[in-house]
PDB file of C-alpha atoms in Angstrom:
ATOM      1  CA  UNK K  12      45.870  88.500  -5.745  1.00  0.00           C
ATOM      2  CA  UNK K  13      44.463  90.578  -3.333  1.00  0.00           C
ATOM      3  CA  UNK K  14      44.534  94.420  -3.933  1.00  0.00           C
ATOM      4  CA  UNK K  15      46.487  96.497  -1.417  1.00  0.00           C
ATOM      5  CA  UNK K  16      44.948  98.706   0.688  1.00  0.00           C
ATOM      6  CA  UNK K  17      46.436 101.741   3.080  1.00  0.00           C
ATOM      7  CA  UNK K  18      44.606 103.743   5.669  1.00  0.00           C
ATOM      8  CA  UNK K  19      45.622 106.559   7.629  1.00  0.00           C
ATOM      9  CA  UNK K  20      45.695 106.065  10.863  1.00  0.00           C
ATOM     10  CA  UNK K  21      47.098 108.702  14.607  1.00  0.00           C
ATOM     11  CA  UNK K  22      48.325 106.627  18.034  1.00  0.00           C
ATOM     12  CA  UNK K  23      47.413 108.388  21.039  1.00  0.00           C
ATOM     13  CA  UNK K  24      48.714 106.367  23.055  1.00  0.00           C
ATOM     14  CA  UNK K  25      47.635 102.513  22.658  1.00  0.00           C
ATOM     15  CA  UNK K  26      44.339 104.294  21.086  1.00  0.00           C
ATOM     16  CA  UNK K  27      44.408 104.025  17.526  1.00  0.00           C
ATOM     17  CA  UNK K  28      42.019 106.229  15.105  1.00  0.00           C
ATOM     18  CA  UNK K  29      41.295 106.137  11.437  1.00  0.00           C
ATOM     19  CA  UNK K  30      42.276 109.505   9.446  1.00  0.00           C
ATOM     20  CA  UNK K  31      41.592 108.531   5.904  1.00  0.00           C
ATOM     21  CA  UNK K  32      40.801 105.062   4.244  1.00  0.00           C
ATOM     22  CA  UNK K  33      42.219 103.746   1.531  1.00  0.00           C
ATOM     23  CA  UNK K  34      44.542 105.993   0.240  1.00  0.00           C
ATOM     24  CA  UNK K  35      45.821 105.457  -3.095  1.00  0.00           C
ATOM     25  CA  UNK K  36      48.878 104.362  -4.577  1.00  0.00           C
ATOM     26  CA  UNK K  37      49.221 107.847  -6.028  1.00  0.00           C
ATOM     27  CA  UNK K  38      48.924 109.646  -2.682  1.00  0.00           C
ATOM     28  CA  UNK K  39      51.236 107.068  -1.055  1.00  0.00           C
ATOM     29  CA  UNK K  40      53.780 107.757  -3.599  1.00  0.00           C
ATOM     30  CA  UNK K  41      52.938 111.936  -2.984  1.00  0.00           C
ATOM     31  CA  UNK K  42      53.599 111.283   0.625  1.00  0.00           C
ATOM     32  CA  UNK K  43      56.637 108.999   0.274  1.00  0.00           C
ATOM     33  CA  UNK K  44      57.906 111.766  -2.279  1.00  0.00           C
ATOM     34  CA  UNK K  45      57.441 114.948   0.582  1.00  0.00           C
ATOM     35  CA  UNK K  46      59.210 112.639   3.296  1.00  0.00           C
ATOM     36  CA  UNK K  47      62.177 111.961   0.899  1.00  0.00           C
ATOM     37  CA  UNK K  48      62.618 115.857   0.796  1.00  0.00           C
ATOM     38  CA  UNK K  49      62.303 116.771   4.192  1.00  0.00           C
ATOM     39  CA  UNK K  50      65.088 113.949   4.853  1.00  0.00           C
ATOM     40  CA  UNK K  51      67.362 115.329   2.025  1.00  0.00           C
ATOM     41  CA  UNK K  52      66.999 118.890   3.839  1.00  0.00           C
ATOM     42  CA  UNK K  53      67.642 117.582   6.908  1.00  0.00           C
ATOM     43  CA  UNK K  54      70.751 115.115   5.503  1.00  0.00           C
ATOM     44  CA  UNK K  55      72.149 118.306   4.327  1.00  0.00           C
ATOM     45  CA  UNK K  56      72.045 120.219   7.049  1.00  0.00           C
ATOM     46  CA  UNK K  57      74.261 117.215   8.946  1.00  0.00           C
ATOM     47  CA  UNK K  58      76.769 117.881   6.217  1.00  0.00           C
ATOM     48  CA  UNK K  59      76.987 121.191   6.879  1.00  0.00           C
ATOM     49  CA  UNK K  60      77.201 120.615  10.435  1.00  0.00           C
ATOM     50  CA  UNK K  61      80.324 117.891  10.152  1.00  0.00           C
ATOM     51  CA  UNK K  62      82.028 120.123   8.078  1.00  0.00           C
ATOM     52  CA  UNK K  63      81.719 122.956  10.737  1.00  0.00           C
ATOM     53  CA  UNK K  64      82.664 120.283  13.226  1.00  0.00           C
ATOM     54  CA  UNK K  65      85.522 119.210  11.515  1.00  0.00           C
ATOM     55  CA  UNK K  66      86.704 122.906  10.949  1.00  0.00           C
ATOM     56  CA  UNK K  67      86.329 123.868  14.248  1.00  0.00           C
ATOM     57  CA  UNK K  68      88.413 120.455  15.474  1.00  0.00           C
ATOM     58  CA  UNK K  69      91.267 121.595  13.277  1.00  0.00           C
ATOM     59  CA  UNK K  70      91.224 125.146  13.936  1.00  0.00           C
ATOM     60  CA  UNK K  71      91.056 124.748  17.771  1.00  0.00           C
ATOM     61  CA  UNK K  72      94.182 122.019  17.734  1.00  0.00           C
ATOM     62  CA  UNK K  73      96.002 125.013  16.048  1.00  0.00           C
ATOM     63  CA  UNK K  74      95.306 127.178  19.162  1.00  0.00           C
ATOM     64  CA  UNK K  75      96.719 124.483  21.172  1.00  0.00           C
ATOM     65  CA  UNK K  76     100.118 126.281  22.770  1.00  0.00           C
ATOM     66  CA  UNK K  77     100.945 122.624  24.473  1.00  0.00           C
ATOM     67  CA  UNK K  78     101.529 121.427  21.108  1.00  0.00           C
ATOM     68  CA  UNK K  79     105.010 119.978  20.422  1.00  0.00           C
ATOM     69  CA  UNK K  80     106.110 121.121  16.911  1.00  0.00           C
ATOM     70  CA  UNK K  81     109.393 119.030  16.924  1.00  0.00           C
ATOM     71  CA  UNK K  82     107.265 115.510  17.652  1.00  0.00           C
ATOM     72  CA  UNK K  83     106.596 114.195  14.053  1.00  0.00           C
ATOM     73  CA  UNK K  84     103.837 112.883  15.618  1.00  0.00           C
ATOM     74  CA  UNK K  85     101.962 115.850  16.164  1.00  0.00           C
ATOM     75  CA  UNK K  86     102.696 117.010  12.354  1.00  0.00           C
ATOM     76  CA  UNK K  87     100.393 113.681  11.742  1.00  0.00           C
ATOM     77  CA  UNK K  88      97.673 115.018  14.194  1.00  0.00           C
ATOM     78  CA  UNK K  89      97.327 118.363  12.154  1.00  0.00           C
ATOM     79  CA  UNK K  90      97.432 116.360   9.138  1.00  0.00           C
ATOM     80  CA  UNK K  91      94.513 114.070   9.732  1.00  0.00           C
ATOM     81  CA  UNK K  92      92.593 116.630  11.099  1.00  0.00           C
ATOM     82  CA  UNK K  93      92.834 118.994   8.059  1.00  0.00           C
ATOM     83  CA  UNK K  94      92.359 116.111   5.694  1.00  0.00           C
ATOM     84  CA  UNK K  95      88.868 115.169   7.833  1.00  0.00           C
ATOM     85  CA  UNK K  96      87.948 119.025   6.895  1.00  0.00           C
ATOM     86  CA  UNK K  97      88.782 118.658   3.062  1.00  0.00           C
ATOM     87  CA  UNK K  98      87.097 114.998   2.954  1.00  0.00           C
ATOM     88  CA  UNK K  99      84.028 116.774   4.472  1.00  0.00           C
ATOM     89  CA  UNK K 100      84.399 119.692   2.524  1.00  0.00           C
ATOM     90  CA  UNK K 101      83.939 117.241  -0.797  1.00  0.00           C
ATOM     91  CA  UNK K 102      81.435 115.246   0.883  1.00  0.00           C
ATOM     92  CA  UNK K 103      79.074 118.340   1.294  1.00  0.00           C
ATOM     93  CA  UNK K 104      79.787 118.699  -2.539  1.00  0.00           C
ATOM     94  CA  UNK K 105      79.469 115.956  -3.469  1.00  0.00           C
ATOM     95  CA  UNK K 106      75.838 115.403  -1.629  1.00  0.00           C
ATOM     96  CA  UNK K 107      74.769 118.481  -3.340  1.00  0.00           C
ATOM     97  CA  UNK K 108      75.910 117.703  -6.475  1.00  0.00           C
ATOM     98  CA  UNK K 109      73.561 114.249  -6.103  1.00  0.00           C
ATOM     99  CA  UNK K 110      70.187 115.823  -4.502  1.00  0.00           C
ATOM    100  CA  UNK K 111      70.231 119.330  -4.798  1.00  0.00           C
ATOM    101  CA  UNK K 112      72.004 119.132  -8.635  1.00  0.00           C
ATOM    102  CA  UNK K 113      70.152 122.004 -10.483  1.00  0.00           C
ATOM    103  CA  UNK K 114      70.137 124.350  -7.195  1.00  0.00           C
ATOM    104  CA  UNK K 115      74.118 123.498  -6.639  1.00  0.00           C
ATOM    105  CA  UNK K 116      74.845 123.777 -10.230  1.00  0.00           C
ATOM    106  CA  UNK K 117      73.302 127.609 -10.658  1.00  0.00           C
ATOM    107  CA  UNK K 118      75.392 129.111  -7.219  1.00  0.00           C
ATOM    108  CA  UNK K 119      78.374 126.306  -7.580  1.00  0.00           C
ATOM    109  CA  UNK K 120      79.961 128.373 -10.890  1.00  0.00           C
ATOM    110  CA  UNK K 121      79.367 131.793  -8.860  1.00  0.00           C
ATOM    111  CA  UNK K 122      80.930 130.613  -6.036  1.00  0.00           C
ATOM    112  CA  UNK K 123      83.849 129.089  -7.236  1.00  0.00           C
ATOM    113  CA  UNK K 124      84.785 131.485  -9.901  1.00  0.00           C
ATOM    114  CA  UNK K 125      84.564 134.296  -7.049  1.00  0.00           C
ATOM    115  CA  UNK K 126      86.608 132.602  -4.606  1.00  0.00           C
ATOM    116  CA  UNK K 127      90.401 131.238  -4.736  1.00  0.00           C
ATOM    117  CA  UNK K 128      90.001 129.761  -1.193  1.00  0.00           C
ATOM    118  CA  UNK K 129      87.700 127.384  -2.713  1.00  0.00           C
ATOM    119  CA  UNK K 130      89.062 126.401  -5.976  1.00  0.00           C
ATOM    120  CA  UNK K 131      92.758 125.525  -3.776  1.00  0.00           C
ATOM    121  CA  UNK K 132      90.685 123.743  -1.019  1.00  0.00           C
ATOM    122  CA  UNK K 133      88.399 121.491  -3.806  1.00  0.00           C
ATOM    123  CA  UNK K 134      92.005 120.680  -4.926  1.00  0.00           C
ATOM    124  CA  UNK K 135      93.984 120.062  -1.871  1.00  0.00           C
ATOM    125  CA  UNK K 136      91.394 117.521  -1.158  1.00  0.00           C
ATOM    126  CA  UNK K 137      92.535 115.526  -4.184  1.00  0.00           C
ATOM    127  CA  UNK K 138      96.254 116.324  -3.607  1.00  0.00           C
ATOM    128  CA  UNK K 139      95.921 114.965   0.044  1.00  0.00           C
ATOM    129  CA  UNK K 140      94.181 111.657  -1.708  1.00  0.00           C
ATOM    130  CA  UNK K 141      96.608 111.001  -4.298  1.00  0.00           C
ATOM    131  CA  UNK K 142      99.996 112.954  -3.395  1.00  0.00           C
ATOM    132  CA  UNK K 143     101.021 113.763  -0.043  1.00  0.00           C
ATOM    133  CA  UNK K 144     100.019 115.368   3.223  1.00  0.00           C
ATOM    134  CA  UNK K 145      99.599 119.420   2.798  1.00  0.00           C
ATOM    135  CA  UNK K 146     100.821 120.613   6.310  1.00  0.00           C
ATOM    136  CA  UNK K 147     104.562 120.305   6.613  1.00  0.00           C
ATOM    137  CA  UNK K 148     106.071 123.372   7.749  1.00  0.00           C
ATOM    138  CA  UNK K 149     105.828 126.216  10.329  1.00  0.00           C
ATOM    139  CA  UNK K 150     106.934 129.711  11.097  1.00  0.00           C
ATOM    140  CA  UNK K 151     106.879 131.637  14.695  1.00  0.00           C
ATOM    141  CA  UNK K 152     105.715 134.851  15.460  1.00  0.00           C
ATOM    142  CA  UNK K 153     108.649 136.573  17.691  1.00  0.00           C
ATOM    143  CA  UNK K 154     106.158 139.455  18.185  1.00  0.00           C
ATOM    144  CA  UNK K 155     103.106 137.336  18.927  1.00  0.00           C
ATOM    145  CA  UNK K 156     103.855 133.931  19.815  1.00  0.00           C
ATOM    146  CA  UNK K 157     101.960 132.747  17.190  1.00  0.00           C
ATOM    147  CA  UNK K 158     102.827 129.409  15.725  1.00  0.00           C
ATOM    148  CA  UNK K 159     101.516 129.488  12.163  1.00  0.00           C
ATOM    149  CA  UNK K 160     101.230 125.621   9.969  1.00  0.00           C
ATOM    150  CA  UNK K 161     102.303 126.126   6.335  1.00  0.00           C
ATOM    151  CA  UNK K 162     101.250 124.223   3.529  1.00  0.00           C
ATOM    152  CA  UNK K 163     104.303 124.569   1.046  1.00  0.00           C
ATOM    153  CA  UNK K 164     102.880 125.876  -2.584  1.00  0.00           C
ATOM    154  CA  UNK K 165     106.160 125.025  -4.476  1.00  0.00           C
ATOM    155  CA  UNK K 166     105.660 121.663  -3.544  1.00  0.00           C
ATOM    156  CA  UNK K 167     102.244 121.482  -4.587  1.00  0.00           C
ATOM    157  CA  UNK K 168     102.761 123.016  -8.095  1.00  0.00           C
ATOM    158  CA  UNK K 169     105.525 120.167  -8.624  1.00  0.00           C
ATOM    159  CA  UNK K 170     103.744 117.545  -7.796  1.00  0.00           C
ATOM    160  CA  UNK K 171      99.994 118.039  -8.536  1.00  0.00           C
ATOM    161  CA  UNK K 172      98.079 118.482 -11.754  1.00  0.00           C
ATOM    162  CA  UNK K 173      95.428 121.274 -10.905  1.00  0.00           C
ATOM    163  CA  UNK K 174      93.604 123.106 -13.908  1.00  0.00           C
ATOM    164  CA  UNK K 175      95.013 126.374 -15.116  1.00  0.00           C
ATOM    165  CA  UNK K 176      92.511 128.581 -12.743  1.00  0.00           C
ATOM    166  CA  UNK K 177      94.219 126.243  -9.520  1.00  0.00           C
ATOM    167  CA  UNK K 178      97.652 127.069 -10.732  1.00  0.00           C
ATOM    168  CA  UNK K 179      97.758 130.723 -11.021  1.00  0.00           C
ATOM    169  CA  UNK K 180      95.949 130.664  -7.666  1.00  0.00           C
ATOM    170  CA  UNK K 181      99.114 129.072  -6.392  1.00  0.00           C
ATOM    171  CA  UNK K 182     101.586 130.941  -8.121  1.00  0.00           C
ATOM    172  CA  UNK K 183     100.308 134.065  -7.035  1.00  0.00           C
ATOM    173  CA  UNK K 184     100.867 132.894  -3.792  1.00  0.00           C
ATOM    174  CA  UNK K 185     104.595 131.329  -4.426  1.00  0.00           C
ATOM    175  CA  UNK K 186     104.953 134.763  -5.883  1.00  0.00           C
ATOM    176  CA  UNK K 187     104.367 136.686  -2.442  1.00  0.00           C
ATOM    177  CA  UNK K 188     104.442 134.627   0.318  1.00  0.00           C
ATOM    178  CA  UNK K 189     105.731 130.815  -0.524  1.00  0.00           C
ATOM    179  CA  UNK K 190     102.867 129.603   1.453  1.00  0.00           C
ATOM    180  CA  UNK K 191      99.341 128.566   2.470  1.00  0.00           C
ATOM    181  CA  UNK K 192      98.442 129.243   6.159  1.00  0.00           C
ATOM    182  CA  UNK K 193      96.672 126.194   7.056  1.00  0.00           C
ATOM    183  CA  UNK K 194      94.045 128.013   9.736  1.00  0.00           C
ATOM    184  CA  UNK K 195      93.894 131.300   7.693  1.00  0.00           C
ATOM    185  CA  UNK K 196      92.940 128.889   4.537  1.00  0.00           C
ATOM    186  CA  UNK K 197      90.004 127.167   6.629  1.00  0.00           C
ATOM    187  CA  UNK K 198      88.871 130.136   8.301  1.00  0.00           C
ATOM    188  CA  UNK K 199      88.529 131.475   4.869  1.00  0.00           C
ATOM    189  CA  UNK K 200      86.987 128.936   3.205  1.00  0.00           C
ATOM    190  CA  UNK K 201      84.619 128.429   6.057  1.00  0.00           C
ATOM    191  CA  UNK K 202      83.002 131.868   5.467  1.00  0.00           C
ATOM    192  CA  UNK K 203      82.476 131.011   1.834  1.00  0.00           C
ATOM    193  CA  UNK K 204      80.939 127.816   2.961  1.00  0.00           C
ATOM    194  CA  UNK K 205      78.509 129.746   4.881  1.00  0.00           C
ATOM    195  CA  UNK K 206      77.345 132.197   2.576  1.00  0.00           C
ATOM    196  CA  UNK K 207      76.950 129.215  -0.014  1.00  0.00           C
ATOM    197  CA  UNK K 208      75.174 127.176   2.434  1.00  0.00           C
ATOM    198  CA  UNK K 209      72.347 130.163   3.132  1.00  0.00           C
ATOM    199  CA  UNK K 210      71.716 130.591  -0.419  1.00  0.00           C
ATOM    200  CA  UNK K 211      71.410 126.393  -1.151  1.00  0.00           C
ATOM    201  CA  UNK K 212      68.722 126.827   1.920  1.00  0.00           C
ATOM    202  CA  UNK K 213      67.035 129.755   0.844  1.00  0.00           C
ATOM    203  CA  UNK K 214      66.603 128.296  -2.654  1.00  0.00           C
ATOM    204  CA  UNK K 215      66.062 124.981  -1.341  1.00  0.00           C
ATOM    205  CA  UNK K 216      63.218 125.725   1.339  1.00  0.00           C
ATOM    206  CA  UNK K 217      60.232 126.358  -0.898  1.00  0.00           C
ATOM    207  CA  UNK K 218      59.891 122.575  -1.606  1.00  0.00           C
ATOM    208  CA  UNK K 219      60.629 121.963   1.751  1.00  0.00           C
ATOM    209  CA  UNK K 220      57.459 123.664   2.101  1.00  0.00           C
ATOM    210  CA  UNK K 221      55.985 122.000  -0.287  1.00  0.00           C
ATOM    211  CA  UNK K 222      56.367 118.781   1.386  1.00  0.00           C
ATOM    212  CA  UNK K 223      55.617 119.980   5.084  1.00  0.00           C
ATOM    213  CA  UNK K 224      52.036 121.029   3.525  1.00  0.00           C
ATOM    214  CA  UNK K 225      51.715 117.371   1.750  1.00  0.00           C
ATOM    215  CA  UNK K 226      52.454 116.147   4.892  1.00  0.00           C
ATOM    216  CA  UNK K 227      50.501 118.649   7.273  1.00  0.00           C
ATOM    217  CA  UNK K 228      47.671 117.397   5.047  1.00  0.00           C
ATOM    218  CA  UNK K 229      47.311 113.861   6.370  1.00  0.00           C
ATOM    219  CA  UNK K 230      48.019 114.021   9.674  1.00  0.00           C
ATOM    220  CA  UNK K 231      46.448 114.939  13.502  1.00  0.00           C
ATOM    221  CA  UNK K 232      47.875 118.429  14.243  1.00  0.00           C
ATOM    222  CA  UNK K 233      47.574 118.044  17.935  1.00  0.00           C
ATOM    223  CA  UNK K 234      51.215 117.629  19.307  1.00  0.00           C
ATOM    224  CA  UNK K 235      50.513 114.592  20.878  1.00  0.00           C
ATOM    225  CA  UNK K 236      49.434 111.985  18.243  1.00  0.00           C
ATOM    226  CA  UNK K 237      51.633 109.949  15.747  1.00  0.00           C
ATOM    227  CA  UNK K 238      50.732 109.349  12.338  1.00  0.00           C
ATOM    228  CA  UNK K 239      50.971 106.942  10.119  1.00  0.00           C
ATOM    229  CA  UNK K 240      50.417 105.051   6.891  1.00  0.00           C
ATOM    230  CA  UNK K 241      49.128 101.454   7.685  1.00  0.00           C
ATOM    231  CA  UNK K 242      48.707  98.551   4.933  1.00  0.00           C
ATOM    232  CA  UNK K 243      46.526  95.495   4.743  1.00  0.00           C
ATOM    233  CA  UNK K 244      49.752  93.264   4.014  1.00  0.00           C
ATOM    234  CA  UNK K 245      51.570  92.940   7.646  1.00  0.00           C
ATOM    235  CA  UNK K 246      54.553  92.036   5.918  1.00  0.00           C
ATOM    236  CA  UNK K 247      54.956  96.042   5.092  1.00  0.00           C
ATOM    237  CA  UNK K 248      56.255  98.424   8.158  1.00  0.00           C
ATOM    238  CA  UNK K 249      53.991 101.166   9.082  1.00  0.00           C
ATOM    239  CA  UNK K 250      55.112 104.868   7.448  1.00  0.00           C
ATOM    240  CA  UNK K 251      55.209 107.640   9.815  1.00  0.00           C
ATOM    241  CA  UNK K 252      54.567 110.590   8.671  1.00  0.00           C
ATOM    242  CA  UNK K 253      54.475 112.758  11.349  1.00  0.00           C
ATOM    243  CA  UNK K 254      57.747 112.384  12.815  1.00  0.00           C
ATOM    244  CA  UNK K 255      59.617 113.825  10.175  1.00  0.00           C
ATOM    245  CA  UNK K 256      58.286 117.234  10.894  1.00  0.00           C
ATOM    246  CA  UNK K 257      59.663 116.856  14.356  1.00  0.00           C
ATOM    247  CA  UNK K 258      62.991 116.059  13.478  1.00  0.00           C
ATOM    248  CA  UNK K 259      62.975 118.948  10.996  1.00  0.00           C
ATOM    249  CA  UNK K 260      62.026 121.316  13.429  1.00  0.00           C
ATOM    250  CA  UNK K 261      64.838 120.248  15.823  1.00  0.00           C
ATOM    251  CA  UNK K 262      67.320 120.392  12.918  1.00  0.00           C
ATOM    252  CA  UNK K 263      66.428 123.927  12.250  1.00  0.00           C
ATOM    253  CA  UNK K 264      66.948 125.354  15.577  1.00  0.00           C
ATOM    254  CA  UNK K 265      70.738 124.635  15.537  1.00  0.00           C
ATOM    255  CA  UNK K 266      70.951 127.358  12.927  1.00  0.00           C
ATOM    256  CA  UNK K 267      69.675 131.185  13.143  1.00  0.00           C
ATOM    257  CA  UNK K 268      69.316 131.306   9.914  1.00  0.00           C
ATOM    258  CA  UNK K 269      66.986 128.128   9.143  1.00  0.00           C
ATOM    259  CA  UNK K 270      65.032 129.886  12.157  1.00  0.00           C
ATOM    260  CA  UNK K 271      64.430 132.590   9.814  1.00  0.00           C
ATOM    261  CA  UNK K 272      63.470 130.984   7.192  1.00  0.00           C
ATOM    262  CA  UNK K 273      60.139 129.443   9.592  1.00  0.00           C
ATOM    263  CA  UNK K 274      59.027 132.902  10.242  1.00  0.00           C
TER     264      UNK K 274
END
């Protein structure tokens, strides 16, 4: 059996050129390794953008003044749409909690023994899965005009099975106001979200670094040529390893604060 054998190799073009011969396994496996973290970065920053998505979806249906309140269908509208924002909200746990476990773990405790918004949000997401739909009142604003969509707590207290931190979050709120406001609740939780999110990148970014060097190592810096990992056996794809330093880059311009981190 034939041993395999990888070379390094930049396109320009239909021009091919040789970086590096035979590479080893080790440094294949290196390389492989600094590509998977650059794509787990990047994964989680489309989490992160979904969820915003998703929140801004729901919040700008609210602002909606066309919107019917006495069509039941309409009821179902605000319904899916907040239940897309708490399935994305436990997706972008959830992905942490795989990938980014010891980073998550340390700032997941801070953040969710600070905030009540979060704990009631992680659990609405299981009441919406395996009770009922949360949105099912609303009040108007004489003053304002503002049409507010209620999530009934009573309800909630009698029907779900939330740990003891959950359920004095809820009765604090049957105690004063009877009620969740839907937006006010996502709004909320959406500015936790953040400030978790910036510390999960912060944390997260010197390995990122890590792997951009690993990678920076191999390849043509020039802009213009693509690089990859080629082996003897056709029957195995070509790695690139320079395009995943491109798509990083454009990931972290939609953000001003992965910008930052760059400089």
């Amino acid at each position: 059996m034939s041993e395999m054998k990888c070379n390094i190799i930049c396109m320009t073009g239909s021009q091919e050129r040789v970086l590096k011969e035979n590479i080893s396994e080790q440094e294949v496996c290196k390389i492989k390794g600094a590509i998977k973290t650059i794509f787990e970065f990047m994964n989680e920053v489309d989490n992160y953008t979904m969820l915003q998505g998703n929140s801004n979806d729901f919040l700008q249906y609210t602002e909606n003044k066309n919107i019917d309140i006495e069509k039941m269908e309409e009821f179902t509208n605000l319904n899916r749409m907040f239940m897309n924002w708490l399935n994305t909200f436990y997706v972008w746990i959830e992905y942490h909690e795989r990938y980014h476990k010891t980073v998550f773990g340390k700032l997941k405790g801070i953040f969710y023994d600070k905030y009540p918004e979060y704990r009631i949000t992680y659990y609405l997401r299981r009441y919406t899965t395996h009770q009922s739909c949360c949105i099912s009142k609303t009040s108007f604003a004489l003053t304002t005009g503002k049409i507010s969509y209620l999530i009934p707590v009573k309800k909630i207290l009698e029907e779900g099975d939330m740990n003891k931190q959950t359920k004095s979050d809820l009765r604090k709120i049957e105690s004063t106001s009877s009620n969740i406001d839907s937006r006010e609740l996502v709004q909320d939780t959406m500015k936790i979200v953040k400030e978790f999110q910036m510390s999960l990148w912060k944390e997260e970014w010197g390995a990122v670094v890590d792997a951009l060097k690993e990678l920076e190592s191999y390849i043509a810096m020039d802009d213009v040529s693509s690089t990859y990992i080629v082996f003897n056996d056709e029957k195995i794809r070509p790695i690139c390893i320079s395009n995943p330093i491109g798509y990083l880059i454009q990931k972290m311009s939609l953000y001003s604060e992965l910008r930052d981190l760059i400089r």
